[in-house]
Amino acid sequence: MDPIRVMVVDDHPMWRDAVERDLAAAGLQVVAVAANGAEALARFGAARPQVVVLDLQIPAPNGVEVTAEIVRQDPSVRVLILSASGEQADVLAAVKAGATGYLVKSASREELLDAVGRVAAGDTVFTPGLAGLVLGEYRRMLSEPDANDQPQLTERETEVLRLVAKGLSYKQIAERLVLSHRTVQNHVQNTLRKLQLHNRVELTRYAIEQGLDD
């Protein structure tokens, strides 16, 4: 398989260089680096990364704005926030903008590499302890949908969706429900089709909205 193509965006040179070095040493391809939001947006189009490892607190435009813009340009890109802030408001803003994962900078090298691989594969990844806070707050912020307009999911599809909302990988869901990896993928694809959603990130948001992350 081709190495995962990654772009690193951070305004601290030593930190940016360390992340770039760790990614490269693990066999990933760092296709671009940037020190601020303007550089990130300028280099994103030509670099075509699969994953963007992005700090939130960067010179304008900030990480949330950069996330929203690159996801608008390429909905297939995965944004992994790597920030010093573990504040709930920052995490929520990043997720709403389209980020697929959020790690605080105290994460280990191994956690970072694992997170890059997981978000590239379509999983959502949060630093432990943040996911529950974010999912609960996200649900509270959303108005109650009209139940009459909701598509009908099977019990198994709802069960899979609930585990997606908790941030489990397809492999973990398969083990939890004693199903094959492909069966889990099929359930997710069927659910996406019924809900007229396009990817796992949107599916996770839908599950949060429905309160399925409890």
mmCIF file of C-alpha atoms in Angstrom:
data_model
loop_
_atom_site.group_PDB
_atom_site.id
_atom_site.type_symbol
_atom_site.label_atom_id
_atom_site.label_comp_id
_atom_site.label_asym_id
_atom_site.label_seq_id
_atom_site.Cartn_x
_atom_site.Cartn_y
_atom_site.Cartn_z
ATOM 1 C CA MET A 1 0.000 0.000 0.000
ATOM 2 C CA ASP A 2 1.115 3.538 -0.664
ATOM 3 C CA PRO A 3 2.142 5.475 2.451
ATOM 4 C CA ILE A 4 -0.427 7.827 3.964
ATOM 5 C CA ARG A 5 0.080 11.368 2.660
ATOM 6 C CA VAL A 6 0.162 13.854 5.535
ATOM 7 C CA MET A 7 0.381 17.642 5.850
ATOM 8 C CA VAL A 8 1.574 19.171 9.147
ATOM 9 C CA VAL A 9 0.428 22.652 10.199
ATOM 10 C CA ASP A 10 1.853 24.260 13.363
ATOM 11 C CA ASP A 11 3.412 27.656 14.087
ATOM 12 C CA HIS A 12 6.045 26.280 16.497
ATOM 13 C CA PRO A 13 9.061 25.202 14.366
ATOM 14 C CA MET A 14 10.518 22.713 16.861
ATOM 15 C CA TRP A 15 7.154 21.022 17.429
ATOM 16 C CA ARG A 16 6.356 20.989 13.697
ATOM 17 C CA ASP A 17 9.758 19.482 12.887
ATOM 18 C CA ALA A 18 9.361 16.829 15.600
ATOM 19 C CA VAL A 19 5.930 15.772 14.314
ATOM 20 C CA GLU A 20 7.214 15.690 10.732
ATOM 21 C CA ARG A 21 10.198 13.584 11.815
ATOM 22 C CA ASP A 22 8.023 11.110 13.750
ATOM 23 C CA LEU A 23 5.624 10.684 10.838
ATOM 24 C CA ALA A 24 8.413 10.178 8.318
ATOM 25 C CA ALA A 25 10.225 7.703 10.589
ATOM 26 C CA ALA A 26 7.014 5.669 10.769
ATOM 27 C CA GLY A 27 6.886 5.426 6.980
ATOM 28 C CA LEU A 28 4.277 8.081 6.306
ATOM 29 C CA GLN A 29 4.791 10.604 3.519
ATOM 30 C CA VAL A 30 4.844 14.232 4.689
ATOM 31 C CA VAL A 31 3.794 16.063 1.530
ATOM 32 C CA ALA A 32 3.698 19.598 2.978
ATOM 33 C CA VAL A 33 4.234 21.651 6.122
ATOM 34 C CA ALA A 34 2.889 25.082 7.009
ATOM 35 C CA ALA A 35 3.375 27.572 9.848
ATOM 36 C CA ASN A 36 0.043 29.384 9.629
ATOM 37 C CA GLY A 37 -3.446 29.194 8.161
ATOM 38 C CA ALA A 38 -2.639 31.147 5.024
ATOM 39 C CA GLU A 39 0.298 28.862 4.166
ATOM 40 C CA ALA A 40 -1.814 25.797 4.880
ATOM 41 C CA LEU A 41 -4.546 26.847 2.467
ATOM 42 C CA ALA A 42 -2.026 27.913 -0.168
ATOM 43 C CA ARG A 43 -0.207 24.568 -0.089
ATOM 44 C CA PHE A 44 -3.137 22.232 0.454
ATOM 45 C CA GLY A 45 -4.344 22.110 -3.167
ATOM 46 C CA ALA A 46 -1.030 21.067 -4.677
ATOM 47 C CA ALA A 47 -0.042 18.714 -1.834
ATOM 48 C CA ARG A 48 -3.338 16.736 -1.799
ATOM 49 C CA PRO A 49 -2.780 15.146 1.621
ATOM 50 C CA GLN A 50 -5.057 12.408 2.909
ATOM 51 C CA VAL A 51 -4.613 13.589 6.493
ATOM 52 C CA VAL A 52 -3.895 17.091 7.806
ATOM 53 C CA VAL A 53 -2.359 17.232 11.291
ATOM 54 C CA LEU A 54 -3.363 20.707 12.384
ATOM 55 C CA ASP A 55 -2.872 22.941 15.411
ATOM 56 C CA LEU A 56 -5.859 25.116 16.357
ATOM 57 C CA GLN A 57 -3.940 28.121 17.661
ATOM 58 C CA ILE A 58 -2.150 29.217 14.492
ATOM 59 C CA PRO A 59 -1.867 32.664 12.878
ATOM 60 C CA ALA A 60 -4.909 33.544 10.789
ATOM 61 C CA PRO A 61 -6.925 31.936 9.532
ATOM 62 C CA ASN A 62 -7.083 29.771 12.656
ATOM 63 C CA GLY A 63 -7.321 25.996 12.787
ATOM 64 C CA VAL A 64 -11.114 25.880 12.856
ATOM 65 C CA GLU A 65 -11.349 28.114 9.780
ATOM 66 C CA VAL A 66 -8.667 26.129 7.967
ATOM 67 C CA THR A 67 -10.484 22.890 8.772
ATOM 68 C CA ALA A 68 -13.772 24.165 7.376
ATOM 69 C CA GLU A 69 -12.137 25.430 4.181
ATOM 70 C CA ILE A 70 -10.065 22.366 3.327
ATOM 71 C CA VAL A 71 -12.994 20.033 4.027
ATOM 72 C CA ARG A 72 -15.093 22.230 1.731
ATOM 73 C CA GLN A 73 -12.425 21.938 -0.983
ATOM 74 C CA ASP A 74 -11.957 18.186 -0.531
ATOM 75 C CA PRO A 75 -14.604 16.332 1.531
ATOM 76 C CA SER A 76 -12.436 13.193 1.511
ATOM 77 C CA VAL A 77 -9.608 14.816 3.510
ATOM 78 C CA ARG A 78 -9.230 13.837 7.156
ATOM 79 C CA VAL A 79 -8.297 16.548 9.655
ATOM 80 C CA LEU A 80 -6.619 15.502 12.904
ATOM 81 C CA ILE A 81 -6.370 18.375 15.363
ATOM 82 C CA LEU A 82 -3.234 18.290 17.527
ATOM 83 C CA SER A 83 -3.642 21.105 20.027
ATOM 84 C CA ALA A 84 -2.428 22.247 23.429
ATOM 85 C CA SER A 85 -6.049 23.024 24.281
ATOM 86 C CA GLY A 86 -8.344 20.385 25.685
ATOM 87 C CA GLU A 87 -11.154 22.886 26.213
ATOM 88 C CA GLN A 88 -14.542 21.506 25.291
ATOM 89 C CA ALA A 89 -15.478 24.582 23.254
ATOM 90 C CA ASP A 90 -12.344 24.214 21.102
ATOM 91 C CA VAL A 91 -12.938 20.512 20.524
ATOM 92 C CA LEU A 92 -16.582 21.083 19.636
ATOM 93 C CA ALA A 93 -15.741 23.910 17.222
ATOM 94 C CA ALA A 94 -13.202 21.699 15.459
ATOM 95 C CA VAL A 95 -15.639 18.788 15.126
ATOM 96 C CA LYS A 96 -18.375 21.058 13.799
ATOM 97 C CA ALA A 97 -15.913 22.434 11.225
ATOM 98 C CA GLY A 98 -15.238 18.905 9.969
ATOM 99 C CA ALA A 99 -12.311 17.547 11.998
ATOM 100 C CA THR A 100 -12.198 13.758 12.197
ATOM 101 C CA GLY A 101 -10.014 13.557 15.277
ATOM 102 C CA TYR A 102 -8.692 15.610 18.169
ATOM 103 C CA LEU A 103 -5.586 14.922 20.251
ATOM 104 C CA VAL A 104 -4.010 17.106 22.892
ATOM 105 C CA LYS A 105 -0.280 17.682 22.552
ATOM 106 C CA SER A 106 0.444 15.569 25.615
ATOM 107 C CA ALA A 107 -0.373 12.532 23.462
ATOM 108 C CA SER A 108 2.520 10.145 22.934
ATOM 109 C CA ARG A 109 4.260 9.544 19.622
ATOM 110 C CA GLU A 110 2.541 6.155 19.446
ATOM 111 C CA GLU A 111 -0.884 7.716 20.058
ATOM 112 C CA LEU A 112 -0.279 10.271 17.306
ATOM 113 C CA LEU A 113 0.798 7.641 14.778
ATOM 114 C CA ASP A 114 -2.160 5.416 15.699
ATOM 115 C CA ALA A 115 -4.549 8.366 15.348
ATOM 116 C CA VAL A 116 -3.202 9.320 11.908
ATOM 117 C CA GLY A 117 -3.662 5.751 10.707
ATOM 118 C CA ARG A 118 -7.160 5.504 12.155
ATOM 119 C CA VAL A 119 -8.460 8.790 10.755
ATOM 120 C CA ALA A 120 -6.971 7.898 7.361
ATOM 121 C CA ALA A 121 -9.041 4.695 7.519
ATOM 122 C CA GLY A 122 -12.208 6.670 8.282
ATOM 123 C CA ASP A 123 -12.372 6.349 12.065
ATOM 124 C CA THR A 124 -13.002 9.194 14.472
ATOM 125 C CA VAL A 125 -10.359 9.574 17.180
ATOM 126 C CA PHE A 126 -10.408 11.625 20.383
ATOM 127 C CA THR A 127 -7.983 11.952 23.257
ATOM 128 C CA PRO A 128 -9.479 9.785 26.036
ATOM 129 C CA GLY A 129 -11.848 11.819 28.165
ATOM 130 C CA LEU A 130 -12.764 14.325 25.475
ATOM 131 C CA ALA A 131 -15.160 12.214 23.426
ATOM 132 C CA GLY A 132 -17.864 11.896 26.069
ATOM 133 C CA LEU A 133 -17.807 15.609 26.864
ATOM 134 C CA VAL A 134 -17.996 16.594 23.225
ATOM 135 C CA LEU A 135 -20.709 14.150 22.261
ATOM 136 C CA GLY A 136 -22.884 15.153 25.196
ATOM 137 C CA GLU A 137 -22.519 18.861 24.517
ATOM 138 C CA TYR A 138 -23.076 18.413 20.792
ATOM 139 C CA ARG A 139 -26.321 16.575 21.454
ATOM 140 C CA ARG A 140 -27.575 19.268 23.842
ATOM 141 C CA MET A 141 -26.885 22.011 21.310
ATOM 142 C CA LEU A 142 -29.035 20.465 18.642
ATOM 143 C CA SER A 143 -32.780 20.885 18.515
ATOM 144 C CA GLU A 144 -35.011 17.839 18.751
ATOM 145 C CA PRO A 145 -35.693 16.475 15.240
ATOM 146 C CA ASP A 146 -39.159 15.607 14.082
ATOM 147 C CA ALA A 147 -39.529 11.885 14.745
ATOM 148 C CA ASN A 148 -41.907 11.504 11.813
ATOM 149 C CA ASP A 149 -39.132 12.443 9.408
ATOM 150 C CA GLN A 150 -36.640 9.878 10.650
ATOM 151 C CA PRO A 151 -35.678 6.946 8.406
ATOM 152 C CA GLN A 152 -36.267 3.494 9.839
ATOM 153 C CA LEU A 153 -33.122 1.606 10.826
ATOM 154 C CA THR A 154 -33.011 -2.027 11.868
ATOM 155 C CA GLU A 155 -32.059 -2.930 15.443
ATOM 156 C CA ARG A 156 -28.640 -4.104 14.255
ATOM 157 C CA GLU A 157 -28.041 -0.922 12.244
ATOM 158 C CA THR A 158 -28.965 1.150 15.296
ATOM 159 C CA GLU A 159 -26.623 -0.951 17.440
ATOM 160 C CA VAL A 160 -23.740 -0.419 15.004
ATOM 161 C CA LEU A 161 -24.552 3.291 14.789
ATOM 162 C CA ARG A 162 -24.445 3.589 18.580
ATOM 163 C CA LEU A 163 -20.927 2.128 18.620
ATOM 164 C CA VAL A 164 -19.854 4.416 15.769
ATOM 165 C CA ALA A 165 -20.983 7.349 17.927
ATOM 166 C CA LYS A 166 -18.779 6.103 20.757
ATOM 167 C CA GLY A 167 -15.754 6.290 18.456
ATOM 168 C CA LEU A 168 -15.116 2.554 18.063
ATOM 169 C CA SER A 169 -13.283 1.357 14.973
ATOM 170 C CA TYR A 170 -14.918 -1.116 12.582
ATOM 171 C CA LYS A 171 -12.622 -3.831 13.982
ATOM 172 C CA GLN A 172 -13.679 -3.036 17.553
ATOM 173 C CA ILE A 173 -17.361 -3.007 16.573
ATOM 174 C CA ALA A 174 -16.970 -6.351 14.812
ATOM 175 C CA GLU A 175 -15.367 -7.864 17.931
ATOM 176 C CA ARG A 176 -17.992 -6.352 20.249
ATOM 177 C CA LEU A 177 -20.936 -7.657 18.206
ATOM 178 C CA VAL A 178 -19.232 -10.899 17.093
ATOM 179 C CA LEU A 179 -19.583 -9.983 13.432
ATOM 180 C CA SER A 180 -17.164 -9.965 10.529
ATOM 181 C CA HIS A 181 -15.432 -6.709 9.580
ATOM 182 C CA ARG A 182 -17.242 -6.788 6.228
ATOM 183 C CA THR A 183 -20.643 -7.234 7.874
ATOM 184 C CA VAL A 184 -20.026 -4.137 9.985
ATOM 185 C CA GLN A 185 -18.987 -2.210 6.870
ATOM 186 C CA ASN A 186 -22.166 -3.348 5.114
ATOM 187 C CA HIS A 187 -24.337 -2.190 8.029
ATOM 188 C CA VAL A 188 -22.616 1.201 7.980
ATOM 189 C CA GLN A 189 -23.050 1.529 4.217
ATOM 190 C CA ASN A 190 -26.743 0.601 4.456
ATOM 191 C CA THR A 191 -27.218 3.152 7.214
ATOM 192 C CA LEU A 192 -25.419 5.840 5.202
ATOM 193 C CA ARG A 193 -27.702 5.131 2.254
ATOM 194 C CA LYS A 194 -30.886 5.254 4.346
ATOM 195 C CA LEU A 195 -29.851 8.491 6.027
ATOM 196 C CA GLN A 196 -28.551 9.996 2.777
ATOM 197 C CA LEU A 197 -25.162 10.664 4.361
ATOM 198 C CA HIS A 198 -21.815 10.437 2.605
ATOM 199 C CA ASN A 199 -19.218 9.221 5.082
ATOM 200 C CA ARG A 200 -18.545 8.011 8.588
ATOM 201 C CA VAL A 201 -17.909 11.517 9.908
ATOM 202 C CA GLU A 202 -21.414 12.632 8.906
ATOM 203 C CA LEU A 203 -22.780 9.359 10.287
ATOM 204 C CA THR A 204 -21.109 10.009 13.646
ATOM 205 C CA ARG A 205 -22.654 13.477 13.757
ATOM 206 C CA TYR A 206 -26.089 12.020 13.000
ATOM 207 C CA ALA A 207 -25.679 9.470 15.791
ATOM 208 C CA ILE A 208 -24.718 12.251 18.201
ATOM 209 C CA GLU A 209 -27.754 14.272 17.171
ATOM 210 C CA GLN A 210 -29.996 11.298 17.916
ATOM 211 C CA GLY A 211 -28.425 10.764 21.329
ATOM 212 C CA LEU A 212 -27.073 7.349 20.363
ATOM 213 C CA ASP A 213 -23.735 7.894 22.073
ATOM 214 C CA ASP A 214 -25.117 7.288 25.576
#
